[in-house]
PDB file of C-alpha atoms in Angstrom:
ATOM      1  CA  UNK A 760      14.916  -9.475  60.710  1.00 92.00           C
ATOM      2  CA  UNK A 761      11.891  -9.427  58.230  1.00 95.00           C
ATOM      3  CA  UNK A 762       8.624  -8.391  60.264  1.00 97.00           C
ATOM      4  CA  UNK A 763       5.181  -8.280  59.267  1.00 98.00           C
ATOM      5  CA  UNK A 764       2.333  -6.569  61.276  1.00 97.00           C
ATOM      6  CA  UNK A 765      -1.072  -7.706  61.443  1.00 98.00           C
ATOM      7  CA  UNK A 766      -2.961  -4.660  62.865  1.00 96.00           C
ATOM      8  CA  UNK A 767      -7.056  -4.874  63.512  1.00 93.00           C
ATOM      9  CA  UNK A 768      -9.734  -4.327  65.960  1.00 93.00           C
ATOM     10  CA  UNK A 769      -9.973  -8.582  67.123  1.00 96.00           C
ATOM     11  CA  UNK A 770     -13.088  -8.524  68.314  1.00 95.00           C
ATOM     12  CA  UNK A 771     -12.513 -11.428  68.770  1.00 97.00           C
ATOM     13  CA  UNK A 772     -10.011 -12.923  67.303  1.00 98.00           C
ATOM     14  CA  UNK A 773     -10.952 -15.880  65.140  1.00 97.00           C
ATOM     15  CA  UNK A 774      -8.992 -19.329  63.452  1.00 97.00           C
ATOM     16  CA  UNK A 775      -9.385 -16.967  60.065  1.00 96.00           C
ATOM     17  CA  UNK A 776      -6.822 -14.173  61.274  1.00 97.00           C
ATOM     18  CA  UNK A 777      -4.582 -17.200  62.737  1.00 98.00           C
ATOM     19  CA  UNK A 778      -4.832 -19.375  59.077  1.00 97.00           C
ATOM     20  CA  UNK A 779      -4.032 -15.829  57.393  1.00 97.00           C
ATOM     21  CA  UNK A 780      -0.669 -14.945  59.238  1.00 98.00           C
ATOM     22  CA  UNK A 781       0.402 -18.660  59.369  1.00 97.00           C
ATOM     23  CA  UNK A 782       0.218 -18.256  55.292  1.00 97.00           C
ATOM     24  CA  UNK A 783       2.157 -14.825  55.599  1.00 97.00           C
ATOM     25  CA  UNK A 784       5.283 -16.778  57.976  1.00 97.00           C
ATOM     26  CA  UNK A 785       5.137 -19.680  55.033  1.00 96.00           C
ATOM     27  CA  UNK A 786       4.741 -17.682  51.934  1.00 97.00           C
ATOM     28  CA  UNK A 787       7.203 -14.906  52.570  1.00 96.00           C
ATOM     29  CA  UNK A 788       9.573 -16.318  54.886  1.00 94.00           C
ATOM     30  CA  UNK A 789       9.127 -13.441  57.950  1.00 96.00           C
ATOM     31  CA  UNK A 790      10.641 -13.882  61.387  1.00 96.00           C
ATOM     32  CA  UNK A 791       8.059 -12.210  63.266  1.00 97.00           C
ATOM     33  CA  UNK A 792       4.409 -11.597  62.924  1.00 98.00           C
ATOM     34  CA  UNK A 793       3.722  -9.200  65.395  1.00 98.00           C
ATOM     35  CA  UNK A 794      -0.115  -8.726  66.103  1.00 98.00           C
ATOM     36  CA  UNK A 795      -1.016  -5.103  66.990  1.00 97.00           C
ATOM     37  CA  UNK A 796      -4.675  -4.790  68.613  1.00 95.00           C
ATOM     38  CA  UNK A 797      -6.456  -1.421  67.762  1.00 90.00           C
ATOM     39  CA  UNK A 798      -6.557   0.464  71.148  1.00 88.00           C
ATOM     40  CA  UNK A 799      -8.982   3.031  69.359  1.00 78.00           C
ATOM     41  CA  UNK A 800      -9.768   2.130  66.193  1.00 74.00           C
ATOM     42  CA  UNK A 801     -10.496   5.378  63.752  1.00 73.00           C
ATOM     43  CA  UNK A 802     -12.725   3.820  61.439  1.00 65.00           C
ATOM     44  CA  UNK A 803     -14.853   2.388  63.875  1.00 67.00           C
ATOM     45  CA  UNK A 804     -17.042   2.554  66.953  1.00 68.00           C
ATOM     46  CA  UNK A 805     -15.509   0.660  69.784  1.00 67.00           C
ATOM     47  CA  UNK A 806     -16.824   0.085  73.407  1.00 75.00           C
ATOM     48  CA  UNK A 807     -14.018   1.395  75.323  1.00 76.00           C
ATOM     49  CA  UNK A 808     -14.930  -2.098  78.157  1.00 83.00           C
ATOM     50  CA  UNK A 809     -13.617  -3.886  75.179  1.00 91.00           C
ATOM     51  CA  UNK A 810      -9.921  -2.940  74.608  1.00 91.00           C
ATOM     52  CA  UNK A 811      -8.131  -5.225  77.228  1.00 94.00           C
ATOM     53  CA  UNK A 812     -10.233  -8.131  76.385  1.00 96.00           C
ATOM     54  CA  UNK A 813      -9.878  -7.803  72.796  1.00 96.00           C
ATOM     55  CA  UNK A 814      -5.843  -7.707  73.552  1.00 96.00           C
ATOM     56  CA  UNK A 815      -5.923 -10.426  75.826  1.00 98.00           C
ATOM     57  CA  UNK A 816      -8.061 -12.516  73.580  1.00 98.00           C
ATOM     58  CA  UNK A 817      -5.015 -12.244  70.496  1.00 98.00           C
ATOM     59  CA  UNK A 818      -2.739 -13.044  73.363  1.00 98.00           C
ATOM     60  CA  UNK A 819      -4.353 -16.302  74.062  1.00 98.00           C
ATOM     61  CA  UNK A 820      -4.792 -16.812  70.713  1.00 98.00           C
ATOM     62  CA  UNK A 821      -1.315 -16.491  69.472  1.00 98.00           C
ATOM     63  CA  UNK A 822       0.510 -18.158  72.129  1.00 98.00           C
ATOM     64  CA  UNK A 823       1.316 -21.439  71.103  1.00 97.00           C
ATOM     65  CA  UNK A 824       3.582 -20.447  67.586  1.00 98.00           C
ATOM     66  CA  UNK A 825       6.728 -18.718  68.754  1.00 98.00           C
ATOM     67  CA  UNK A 826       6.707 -16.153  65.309  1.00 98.00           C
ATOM     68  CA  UNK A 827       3.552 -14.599  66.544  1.00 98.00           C
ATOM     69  CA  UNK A 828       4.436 -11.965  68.762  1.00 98.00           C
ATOM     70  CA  UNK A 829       1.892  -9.190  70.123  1.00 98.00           C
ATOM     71  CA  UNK A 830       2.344  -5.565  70.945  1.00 96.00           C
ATOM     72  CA  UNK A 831       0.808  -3.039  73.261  1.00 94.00           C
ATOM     73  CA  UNK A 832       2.088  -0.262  71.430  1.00 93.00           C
ATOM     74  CA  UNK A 833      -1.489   1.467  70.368  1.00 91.00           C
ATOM     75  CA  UNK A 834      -2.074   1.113  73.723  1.00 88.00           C
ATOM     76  CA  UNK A 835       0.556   3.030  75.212  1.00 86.00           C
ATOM     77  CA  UNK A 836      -0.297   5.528  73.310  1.00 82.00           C
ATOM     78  CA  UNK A 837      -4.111   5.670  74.039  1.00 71.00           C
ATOM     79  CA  UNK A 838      -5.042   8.118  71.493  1.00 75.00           C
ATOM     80  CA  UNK A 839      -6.077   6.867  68.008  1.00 80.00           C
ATOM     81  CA  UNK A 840      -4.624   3.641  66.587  1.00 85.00           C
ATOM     82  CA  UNK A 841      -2.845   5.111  63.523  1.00 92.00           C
ATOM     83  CA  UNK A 842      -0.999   2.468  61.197  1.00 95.00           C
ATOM     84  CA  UNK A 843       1.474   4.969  60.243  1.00 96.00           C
ATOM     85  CA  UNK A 844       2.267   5.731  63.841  1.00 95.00           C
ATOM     86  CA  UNK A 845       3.047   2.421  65.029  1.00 95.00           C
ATOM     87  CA  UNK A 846       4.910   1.678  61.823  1.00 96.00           C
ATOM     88  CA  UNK A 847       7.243   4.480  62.659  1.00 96.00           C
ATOM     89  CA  UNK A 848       7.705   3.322  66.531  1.00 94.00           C
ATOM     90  CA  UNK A 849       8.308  -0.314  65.339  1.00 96.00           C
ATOM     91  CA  UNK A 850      11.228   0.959  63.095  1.00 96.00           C
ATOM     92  CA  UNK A 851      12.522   2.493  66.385  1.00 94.00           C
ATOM     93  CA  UNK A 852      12.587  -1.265  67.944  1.00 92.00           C
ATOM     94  CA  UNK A 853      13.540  -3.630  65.618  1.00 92.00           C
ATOM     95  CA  UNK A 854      16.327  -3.735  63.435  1.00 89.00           C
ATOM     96  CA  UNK A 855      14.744  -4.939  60.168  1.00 90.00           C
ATOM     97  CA  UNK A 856      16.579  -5.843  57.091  1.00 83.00           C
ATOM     98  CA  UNK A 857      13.943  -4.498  54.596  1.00 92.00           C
ATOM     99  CA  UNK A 858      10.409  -2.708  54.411  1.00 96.00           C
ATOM    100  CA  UNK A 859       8.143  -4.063  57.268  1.00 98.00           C
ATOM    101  CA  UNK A 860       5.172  -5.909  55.589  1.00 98.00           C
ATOM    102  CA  UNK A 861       1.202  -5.327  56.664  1.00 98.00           C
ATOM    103  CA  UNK A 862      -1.398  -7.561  56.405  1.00 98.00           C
ATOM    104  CA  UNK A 863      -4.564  -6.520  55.058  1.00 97.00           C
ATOM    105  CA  UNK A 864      -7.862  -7.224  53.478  1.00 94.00           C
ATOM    106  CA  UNK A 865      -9.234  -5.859  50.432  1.00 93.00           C
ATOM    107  CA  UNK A 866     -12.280  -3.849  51.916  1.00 90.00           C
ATOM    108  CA  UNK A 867      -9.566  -1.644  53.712  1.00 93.00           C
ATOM    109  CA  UNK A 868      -6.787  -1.720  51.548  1.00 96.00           C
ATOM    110  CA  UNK A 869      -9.438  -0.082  48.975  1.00 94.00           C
ATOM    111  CA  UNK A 870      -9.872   2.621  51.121  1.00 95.00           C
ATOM    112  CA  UNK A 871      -6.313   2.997  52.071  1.00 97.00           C
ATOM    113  CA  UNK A 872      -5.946   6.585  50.335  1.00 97.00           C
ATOM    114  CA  UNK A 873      -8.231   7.594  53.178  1.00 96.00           C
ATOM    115  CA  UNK A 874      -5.966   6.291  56.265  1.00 96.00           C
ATOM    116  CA  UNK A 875      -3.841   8.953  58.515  1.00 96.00           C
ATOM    117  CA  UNK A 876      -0.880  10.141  56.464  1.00 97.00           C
ATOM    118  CA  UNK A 877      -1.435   7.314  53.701  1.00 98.00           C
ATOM    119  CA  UNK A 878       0.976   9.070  51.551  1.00 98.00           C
ATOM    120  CA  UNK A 879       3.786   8.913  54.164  1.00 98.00           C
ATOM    121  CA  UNK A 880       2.619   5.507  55.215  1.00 98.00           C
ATOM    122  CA  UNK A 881       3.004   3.618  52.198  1.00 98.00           C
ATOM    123  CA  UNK A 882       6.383   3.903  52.191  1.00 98.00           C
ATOM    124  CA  UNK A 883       7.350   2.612  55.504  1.00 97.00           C
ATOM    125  CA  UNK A 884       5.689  -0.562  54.156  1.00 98.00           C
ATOM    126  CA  UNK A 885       4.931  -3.279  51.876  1.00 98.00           C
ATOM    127  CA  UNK A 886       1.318  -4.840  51.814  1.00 98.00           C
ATOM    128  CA  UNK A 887       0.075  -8.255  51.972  1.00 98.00           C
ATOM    129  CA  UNK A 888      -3.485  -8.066  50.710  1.00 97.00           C
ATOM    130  CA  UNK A 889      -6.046 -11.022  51.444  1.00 95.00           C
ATOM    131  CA  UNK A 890      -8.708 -11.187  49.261  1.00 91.00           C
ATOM    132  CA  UNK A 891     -12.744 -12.630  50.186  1.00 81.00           C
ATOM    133  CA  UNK A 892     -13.750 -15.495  48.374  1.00 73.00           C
ATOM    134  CA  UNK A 893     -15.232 -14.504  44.615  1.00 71.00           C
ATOM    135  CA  UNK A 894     -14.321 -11.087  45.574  1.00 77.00           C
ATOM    136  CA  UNK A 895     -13.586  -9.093  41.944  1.00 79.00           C
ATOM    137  CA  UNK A 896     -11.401  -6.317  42.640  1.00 83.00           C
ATOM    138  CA  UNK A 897      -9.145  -4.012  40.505  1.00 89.00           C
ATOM    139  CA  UNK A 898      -6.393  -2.846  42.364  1.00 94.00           C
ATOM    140  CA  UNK A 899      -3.803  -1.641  40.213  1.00 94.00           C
ATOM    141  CA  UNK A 900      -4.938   1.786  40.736  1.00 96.00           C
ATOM    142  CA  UNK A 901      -3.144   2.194  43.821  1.00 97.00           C
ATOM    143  CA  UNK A 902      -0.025   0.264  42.361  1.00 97.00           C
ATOM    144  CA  UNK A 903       0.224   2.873  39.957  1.00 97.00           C
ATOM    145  CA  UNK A 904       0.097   5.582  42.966  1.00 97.00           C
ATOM    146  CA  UNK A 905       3.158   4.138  44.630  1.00 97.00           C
ATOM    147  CA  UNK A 906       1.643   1.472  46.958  1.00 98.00           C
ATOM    148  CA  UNK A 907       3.818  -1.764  46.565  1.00 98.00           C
ATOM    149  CA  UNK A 908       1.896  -5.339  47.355  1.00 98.00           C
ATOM    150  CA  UNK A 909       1.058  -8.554  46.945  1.00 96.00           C
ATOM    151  CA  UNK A 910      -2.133 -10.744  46.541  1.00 95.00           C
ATOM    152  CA  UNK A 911      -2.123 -13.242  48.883  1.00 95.00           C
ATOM    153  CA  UNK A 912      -3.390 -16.648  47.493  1.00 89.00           C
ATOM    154  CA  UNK A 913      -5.138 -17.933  50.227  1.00 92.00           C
ATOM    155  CA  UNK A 914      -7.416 -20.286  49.861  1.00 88.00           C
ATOM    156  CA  UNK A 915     -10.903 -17.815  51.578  1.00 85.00           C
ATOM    157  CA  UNK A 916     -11.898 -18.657  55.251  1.00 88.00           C
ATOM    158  CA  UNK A 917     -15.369 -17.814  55.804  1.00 87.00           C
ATOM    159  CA  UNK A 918     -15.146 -16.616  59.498  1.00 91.00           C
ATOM    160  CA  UNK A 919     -15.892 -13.103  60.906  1.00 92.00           C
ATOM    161  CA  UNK A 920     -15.665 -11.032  64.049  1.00 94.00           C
ATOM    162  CA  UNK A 921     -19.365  -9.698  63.322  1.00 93.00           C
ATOM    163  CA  UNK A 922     -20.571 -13.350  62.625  1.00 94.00           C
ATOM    164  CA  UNK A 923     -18.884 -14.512  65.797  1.00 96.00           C
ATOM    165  CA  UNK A 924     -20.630 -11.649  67.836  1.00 95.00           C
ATOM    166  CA  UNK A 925     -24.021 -12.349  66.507  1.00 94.00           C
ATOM    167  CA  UNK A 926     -23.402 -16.115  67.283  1.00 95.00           C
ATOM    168  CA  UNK A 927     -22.846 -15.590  70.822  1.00 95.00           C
ATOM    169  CA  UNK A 928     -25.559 -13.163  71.293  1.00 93.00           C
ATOM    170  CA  UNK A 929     -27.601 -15.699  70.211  1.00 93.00           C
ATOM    171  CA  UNK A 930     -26.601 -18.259  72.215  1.00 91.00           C
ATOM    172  CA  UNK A 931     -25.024 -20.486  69.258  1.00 93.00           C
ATOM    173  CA  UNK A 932     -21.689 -22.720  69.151  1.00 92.00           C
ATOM    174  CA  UNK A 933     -18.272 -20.853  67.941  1.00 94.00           C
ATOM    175  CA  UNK A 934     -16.113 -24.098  68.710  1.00 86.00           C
ATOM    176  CA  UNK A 935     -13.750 -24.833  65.657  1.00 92.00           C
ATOM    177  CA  UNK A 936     -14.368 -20.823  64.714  1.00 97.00           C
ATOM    178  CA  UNK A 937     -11.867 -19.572  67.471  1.00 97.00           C
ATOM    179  CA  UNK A 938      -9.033 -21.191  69.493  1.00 97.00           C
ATOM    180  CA  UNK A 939     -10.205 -23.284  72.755  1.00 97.00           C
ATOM    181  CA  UNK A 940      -8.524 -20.452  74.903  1.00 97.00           C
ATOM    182  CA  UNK A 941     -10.272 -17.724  73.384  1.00 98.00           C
ATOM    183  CA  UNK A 942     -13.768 -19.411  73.775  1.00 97.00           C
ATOM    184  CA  UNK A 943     -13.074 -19.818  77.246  1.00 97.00           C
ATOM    185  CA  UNK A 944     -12.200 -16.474  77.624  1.00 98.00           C
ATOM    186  CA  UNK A 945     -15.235 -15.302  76.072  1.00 97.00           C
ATOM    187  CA  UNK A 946     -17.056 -17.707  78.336  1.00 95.00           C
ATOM    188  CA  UNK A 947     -15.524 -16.703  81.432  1.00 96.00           C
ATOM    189  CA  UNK A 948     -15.964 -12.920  81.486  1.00 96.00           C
ATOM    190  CA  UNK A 949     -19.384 -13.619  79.274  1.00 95.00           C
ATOM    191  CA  UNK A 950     -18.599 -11.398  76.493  1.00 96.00           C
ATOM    192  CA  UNK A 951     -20.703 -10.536  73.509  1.00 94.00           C
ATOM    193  CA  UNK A 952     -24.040 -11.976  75.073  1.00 88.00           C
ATOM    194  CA  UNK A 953     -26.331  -8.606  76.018  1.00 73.00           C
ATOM    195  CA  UNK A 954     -25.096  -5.647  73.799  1.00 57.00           C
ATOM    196  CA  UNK A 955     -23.231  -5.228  70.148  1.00 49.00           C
ATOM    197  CA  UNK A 956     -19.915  -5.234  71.414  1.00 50.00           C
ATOM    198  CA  UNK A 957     -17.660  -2.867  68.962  1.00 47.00           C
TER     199      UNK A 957
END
């Protein structure tokens, strides 16, 4: 089985994350994308309200494609969502035929020498790196100190969790930005609308 983890705080989750693991399925022929909400994210603040209805929001989101699979896994552990943790318990649960893959985007993959254990955790897996629209960067750096990826060639989707926040505090439309389920989610339980939700 060839596996691929998208791992990130959601909040929410928008049609940009969905366009960028639907090119990850097509482009490198995985089985399973398995979507990993961060319980507590360590780079970030995060309201602790937040964490179920971030999950449940990728769960609504990802429901209709049979490849996308999610996992509570940082959230059985509670403590903070570590990439090289979960990498480690996922090679305990599937039986995968190569190096799991990770999805990422080029803000944190240039900061990756920072993450928990980054030495240990770059080689449980193999990165797919998305890249922002007219975005120069220079990564061979961290080729050169043993992290293996690729560039994904995506064309750039101009759709953020922060812009989606700030939208719905303000009272303006995110139709076509996230799924139908997801907006009605947000809707129903009238997230995002009084406080900077994190």
């Amino acid at each position: 089985m060839k596996l691929c983890i998208f791992s990130g705080t959601f909040n929410p989750i928008h049609k940009a994350h969905l366009k960028m693991a639907e090119y990850a399925l097509k482009h490198y022929g995985f089985d399973k994308i398995i979507f990993i909400p961060a319980y507590k994210p360590p780079h970030k603040n995060y309201d602790t309200n937040m964490c179920i209805h971030r999950f449940n929001m990728v769960k609504l989101a990802i429901q209709h494609n049979p490849h996308f699979e999610i996992s509570d896994i940082e959230y059985k552990r509670e403590g903070k969502s570590y990439s090289y943790l979960t990498a480690l318990e996922l090679y305990k649960h599937y039986k995968t035929e190569e190096k799991i893959n990770f999805i990422i985007g080029t803000d944190a993959f240039e900061k990756i020498e920072s993450w928990y254990e980054a030495d240990k955790f770059k080689k449980l897996v193999d990165f797919i790196v998305f890249i922002r629209e007219n975005e120069v960067v220079n990564l061979e750096h961290l080729r050169e100190k043993g992290y293996n990826f690729k560039i994904a060639e995506m064309p750039f989707v101009d759709i953020s969790s922060t812009e989606l926040r700030e939208r719905i505090k303000y009272g303006k439309t995110i139709n076509n930005l996230v799924t139908k389920e997801v907006e009605e989610y947000i809707n129903k339980y009238e997230l995002y609308k009084n406080t900077e939700m994190a």
